[in-house]
């Protein structure tokens, strides 16, 4: 996909992996809608950097855990830029929730943001993406394929993102390609302990953690790969083939 003059919406684009994805798209000429909720300062930094480099970008605030927010965000982006070509569903939360301590409030909040929001965003964006013959990239997680005892609801939401990717790819073909990325040890969650981080590194066949740039490379491939849809690429240094879980 030629990104110059395309409009891309990146949710959670003000921090962590979402920030790297937004910067990469903007650096290749896309007009960027940088969504944020609690990371307004980070989104402003991304917009400022892209504009300073000669690009076009604007920040959009929304709490995507609210049922009406995803459709409203898509409307705002299209009203601002006149079109939408690429949707990157990156916004999510990863909270440590040990079994036996998980509350209904925590469960509902995680499902609302991690799974319901990307679905509703995709649904609202679909007519615009069909017109543009655009693409969706959903950010899942290695937790979709492994068992992480301290993060069970998170893993379930990300497994849902993988299945959602397959379904949307079927429904929106041939006009819109829908793919996913499941990062492994790229950026550790803030609540992860030093031991858990060490276990991730030791359990990775390539014997190192990755970087957001590794996820960027996968995203750019999926946007370019015009005969690929319904796939979720695992970017984890080979962790998923090691034969055991932690």
Short mmCIF file of C-alpha atoms in Angstrom, two decimals:
data_model
loop_
_atom_site.label_atom_id
_atom_site.label_comp_id
_atom_site.label_asym_id
_atom_site.label_seq_id
_atom_site.Cartn_x
_atom_site.Cartn_y
_atom_site.Cartn_z
CA UNK A 1 0.00 0.00 0.00
CA UNK A 2 1.29 3.41 -0.96
CA UNK A 3 0.84 5.39 2.25
CA UNK A 4 1.43 8.89 0.94
CA UNK A 5 -1.83 10.85 0.98
CA UNK A 6 -3.62 8.05 2.83
CA UNK A 7 -5.37 8.72 6.15
CA UNK A 8 -4.53 6.36 9.01
CA UNK A 9 -6.11 6.16 12.45
CA UNK A 10 -3.93 4.64 15.17
CA UNK A 11 -5.67 4.04 18.49
CA UNK A 12 -3.46 4.37 21.53
CA UNK A 13 -1.02 6.24 19.32
CA UNK A 14 0.52 8.35 22.07
CA UNK A 15 2.49 5.69 23.92
CA UNK A 16 4.40 2.43 23.74
CA UNK A 17 3.90 0.35 20.57
CA UNK A 18 1.06 2.54 19.31
CA UNK A 19 3.39 5.53 19.27
CA UNK A 20 5.94 3.63 17.17
CA UNK A 21 3.24 2.55 14.72
CA UNK A 22 1.94 6.11 14.36
CA UNK A 23 5.40 7.55 13.83
CA UNK A 24 6.21 4.93 11.20
CA UNK A 25 3.02 5.58 9.22
CA UNK A 26 3.47 9.33 9.40
CA UNK A 27 7.10 9.00 8.38
CA UNK A 28 5.99 7.26 5.22
CA UNK A 29 3.64 10.04 4.21
CA UNK A 30 0.31 9.05 5.74
CA UNK A 31 -1.92 11.66 7.32
CA UNK A 32 -2.22 10.57 10.93
CA UNK A 33 -5.16 10.59 13.30
CA UNK A 34 -3.47 9.87 16.63
CA UNK A 35 -6.00 8.64 19.18
CA UNK A 36 -5.38 8.97 22.90
CA UNK A 37 -7.25 8.73 26.17
CA UNK A 38 -4.95 9.17 29.17
CA UNK A 39 -1.83 9.84 27.09
CA UNK A 40 -2.74 13.24 25.66
CA UNK A 41 0.78 14.59 26.15
CA UNK A 42 2.26 11.65 24.26
CA UNK A 43 -0.20 12.09 21.40
CA UNK A 44 0.66 15.79 21.19
CA UNK A 45 4.35 14.87 21.03
CA UNK A 46 3.70 12.47 18.14
CA UNK A 47 1.65 15.06 16.28
CA UNK A 48 4.27 17.73 16.88
CA UNK A 49 7.08 15.51 15.63
CA UNK A 50 5.20 14.53 12.49
CA UNK A 51 4.17 18.10 11.68
CA UNK A 52 7.70 19.36 12.31
CA UNK A 53 8.94 16.79 9.79
CA UNK A 54 6.52 18.15 7.18
CA UNK A 55 3.70 15.70 7.73
CA UNK A 56 0.04 16.06 8.62
CA UNK A 57 -1.33 14.81 11.92
CA UNK A 58 -3.93 15.58 14.55
CA UNK A 59 -4.70 14.19 17.99
CA UNK A 60 -8.15 12.85 18.87
CA UNK A 61 -9.17 12.13 22.45
CA UNK A 62 -11.69 9.43 23.30
CA UNK A 63 -12.37 6.89 26.04
CA UNK A 64 -12.90 3.85 23.83
CA UNK A 65 -14.21 1.83 26.76
CA UNK A 66 -17.44 3.82 26.39
CA UNK A 67 -19.89 2.12 24.06
CA UNK A 68 -20.55 5.16 21.87
CA UNK A 69 -16.93 6.35 21.63
CA UNK A 70 -15.58 4.15 18.78
CA UNK A 71 -18.18 5.24 16.23
CA UNK A 72 -17.83 8.86 17.33
CA UNK A 73 -14.06 8.69 16.89
CA UNK A 74 -14.37 7.39 13.34
CA UNK A 75 -16.89 10.14 12.54
CA UNK A 76 -14.54 12.78 13.91
CA UNK A 77 -11.58 11.50 11.91
CA UNK A 78 -13.53 11.33 8.65
CA UNK A 79 -14.99 14.80 9.29
CA UNK A 80 -11.47 16.17 9.82
CA UNK A 81 -9.71 14.49 6.90
CA UNK A 82 -12.48 13.49 4.50
CA UNK A 83 -11.56 9.82 4.29
CA UNK A 84 -10.10 6.83 6.13
CA UNK A 85 -7.75 4.32 4.52
CA UNK A 86 -6.04 2.48 7.38
CA UNK A 87 -7.20 1.52 10.87
CA UNK A 88 -4.65 0.31 13.41
CA UNK A 89 -6.38 -1.04 16.52
CA UNK A 90 -3.63 -0.72 19.11
CA UNK A 91 -5.26 0.76 22.23
CA UNK A 92 -5.50 -1.77 25.07
CA UNK A 93 -4.84 -2.29 28.74
CA UNK A 94 -2.86 -5.09 30.34
CA UNK A 95 -3.50 -5.37 34.05
CA UNK A 96 -2.26 -8.10 36.35
CA UNK A 97 -5.37 -10.00 37.51
CA UNK A 98 -4.52 -13.16 39.48
CA UNK A 99 -7.18 -15.84 39.45
CA UNK A 100 -9.37 -15.59 42.53
CA UNK A 101 -8.96 -11.81 42.70
CA UNK A 102 -10.59 -10.73 39.43
CA UNK A 103 -13.56 -8.41 39.86
CA UNK A 104 -16.44 -7.97 37.45
CA UNK A 105 -15.47 -4.31 37.06
CA UNK A 106 -11.92 -5.22 35.98
CA UNK A 107 -13.23 -7.90 33.61
CA UNK A 108 -15.75 -5.56 31.97
CA UNK A 109 -13.25 -2.71 31.62
CA UNK A 110 -10.69 -4.93 29.92
CA UNK A 111 -13.19 -6.48 27.53
CA UNK A 112 -14.68 -3.09 26.69
CA UNK A 113 -11.35 -1.59 25.63
CA UNK A 114 -9.39 -4.60 24.37
CA UNK A 115 -12.11 -6.39 22.39
CA UNK A 116 -15.37 -4.47 22.05
CA UNK A 117 -13.71 -1.20 21.05
CA UNK A 118 -11.66 -2.57 18.12
CA UNK A 119 -14.73 -4.40 16.85
CA UNK A 120 -16.91 -1.30 17.00
CA UNK A 121 -14.16 0.82 15.46
CA UNK A 122 -13.85 -1.65 12.59
CA UNK A 123 -17.61 -1.72 12.14
CA UNK A 124 -17.83 2.08 12.00
CA UNK A 125 -14.80 2.37 9.74
CA UNK A 126 -15.84 -0.38 7.32
CA UNK A 127 -17.85 1.78 4.85
CA UNK A 128 -14.96 4.24 4.53
CA UNK A 129 -12.37 1.50 4.26
CA UNK A 130 -14.43 -0.28 1.59
CA UNK A 131 -14.50 2.91 -0.47
CA UNK A 132 -10.76 3.33 -0.07
CA UNK A 133 -9.99 -0.39 -0.48
CA UNK A 134 -8.08 0.02 2.73
CA UNK A 135 -6.78 -2.17 5.52
CA UNK A 136 -7.13 -2.95 9.22
CA UNK A 137 -4.31 -4.18 11.44
CA UNK A 138 -5.30 -5.40 14.90
CA UNK A 139 -2.70 -5.60 17.66
CA UNK A 140 -3.26 -8.84 19.55
CA UNK A 141 -0.72 -10.39 21.92
CA UNK A 142 1.22 -13.59 22.48
CA UNK A 143 -1.15 -14.09 25.42
CA UNK A 144 -3.75 -15.10 22.83
CA UNK A 145 -1.81 -18.34 22.28
CA UNK A 146 -0.29 -19.02 25.70
CA UNK A 147 -1.57 -19.40 29.26
CA UNK A 148 -0.48 -16.55 31.53
CA UNK A 149 -1.93 -17.22 35.00
CA UNK A 150 -1.60 -13.62 36.12
CA UNK A 151 -3.31 -12.18 33.04
CA UNK A 152 -6.23 -14.46 32.22
CA UNK A 153 -8.81 -11.82 31.16
CA UNK A 154 -6.19 -10.05 29.05
CA UNK A 155 -5.33 -13.28 27.25
CA UNK A 156 -8.98 -14.04 26.57
CA UNK A 157 -9.53 -10.59 25.06
CA UNK A 158 -6.50 -11.01 22.81
CA UNK A 159 -7.63 -14.45 21.69
CA UNK A 160 -10.89 -12.73 20.79
CA UNK A 161 -8.96 -10.17 18.73
CA UNK A 162 -7.36 -13.00 16.74
CA UNK A 163 -10.74 -14.58 16.01
CA UNK A 164 -12.24 -11.17 15.23
CA UNK A 165 -9.45 -10.62 12.70
CA UNK A 166 -10.35 -13.84 10.90
CA UNK A 167 -14.06 -13.02 10.86
CA UNK A 168 -13.62 -9.44 9.67
CA UNK A 169 -11.22 -10.56 6.96
CA UNK A 170 -13.93 -12.88 5.64
CA UNK A 171 -16.74 -10.35 5.91
CA UNK A 172 -14.90 -7.37 4.44
CA UNK A 173 -13.15 -9.16 1.57
CA UNK A 174 -12.35 -8.36 -1.16
CA UNK A 175 -12.50 -4.62 -0.43
CA UNK A 176 -10.67 -4.48 2.91
CA UNK A 177 -7.80 -6.62 4.12
CA UNK A 178 -7.78 -7.39 7.85
CA UNK A 179 -4.74 -8.81 9.62
CA UNK A 180 -3.25 -8.90 13.09
CA UNK A 181 0.04 -8.84 14.94
CA UNK A 182 0.67 -10.72 18.19
CA UNK A 183 3.77 -9.22 19.81
CA UNK A 184 5.64 -11.15 22.45
CA UNK A 185 8.35 -9.67 24.65
CA UNK A 186 8.59 -6.30 22.94
CA UNK A 187 7.63 -3.85 25.67
CA UNK A 188 6.90 -5.31 29.05
CA UNK A 189 3.74 -4.20 30.88
CA UNK A 190 4.36 -1.72 33.67
CA UNK A 191 3.12 -4.17 36.31
CA UNK A 192 5.31 -7.09 35.21
CA UNK A 193 7.83 -8.23 37.82
CA UNK A 194 11.56 -8.53 37.20
CA UNK A 195 11.30 -12.32 37.46
CA UNK A 196 8.51 -12.45 34.87
CA UNK A 197 10.57 -10.29 32.53
CA UNK A 198 13.60 -12.53 33.03
CA UNK A 199 11.47 -15.62 32.35
CA UNK A 200 10.32 -14.09 29.08
CA UNK A 201 13.88 -13.48 27.91
CA UNK A 202 15.15 -16.90 28.99
CA UNK A 203 12.19 -18.63 27.36
CA UNK A 204 12.68 -16.92 23.98
CA UNK A 205 14.64 -18.94 21.39
CA UNK A 206 16.31 -15.79 20.01
CA UNK A 207 17.45 -15.09 23.60
CA UNK A 208 16.43 -11.43 23.67
CA UNK A 209 13.45 -9.19 23.86
CA UNK A 210 12.19 -7.37 20.81
CA UNK A 211 11.52 -3.69 20.20
CA UNK A 212 8.56 -1.69 18.89
CA UNK A 213 10.44 -1.53 15.58
CA UNK A 214 9.85 -5.27 15.17
CA UNK A 215 6.10 -4.67 15.38
CA UNK A 216 6.41 -1.75 12.96
CA UNK A 217 8.10 -4.04 10.43
CA UNK A 218 5.24 -6.53 10.69
CA UNK A 219 2.64 -3.79 10.27
CA UNK A 220 4.33 -2.38 7.17
CA UNK A 221 4.53 -5.86 5.68
CA UNK A 222 0.83 -6.47 6.26
CA UNK A 223 -0.10 -3.13 4.70
CA UNK A 224 1.98 -4.00 1.64
CA UNK A 225 0.98 -7.66 1.33
CA UNK A 226 -2.00 -7.41 -0.99
CA UNK A 227 -2.65 -11.17 -1.06
CA UNK A 228 -2.66 -11.63 2.72
CA UNK A 229 -5.78 -11.32 4.84
CA UNK A 230 -7.10 -13.01 7.98
CA UNK A 231 -3.61 -13.68 9.33
CA UNK A 232 -2.10 -12.87 12.71
CA UNK A 233 1.69 -12.68 12.64
CA UNK A 234 3.38 -13.64 15.89
CA UNK A 235 6.36 -11.36 16.58
CA UNK A 236 7.97 -12.97 19.61
CA UNK A 237 11.49 -14.16 18.84
CA UNK A 238 10.24 -17.72 18.44
CA UNK A 239 8.77 -18.00 21.94
CA UNK A 240 5.59 -19.65 20.68
CA UNK A 241 7.52 -22.64 19.25
CA UNK A 242 9.62 -23.43 22.32
CA UNK A 243 7.27 -26.17 23.59
CA UNK A 244 6.45 -24.83 27.07
CA UNK A 245 4.80 -21.86 28.76
CA UNK A 246 5.47 -19.78 31.84
#
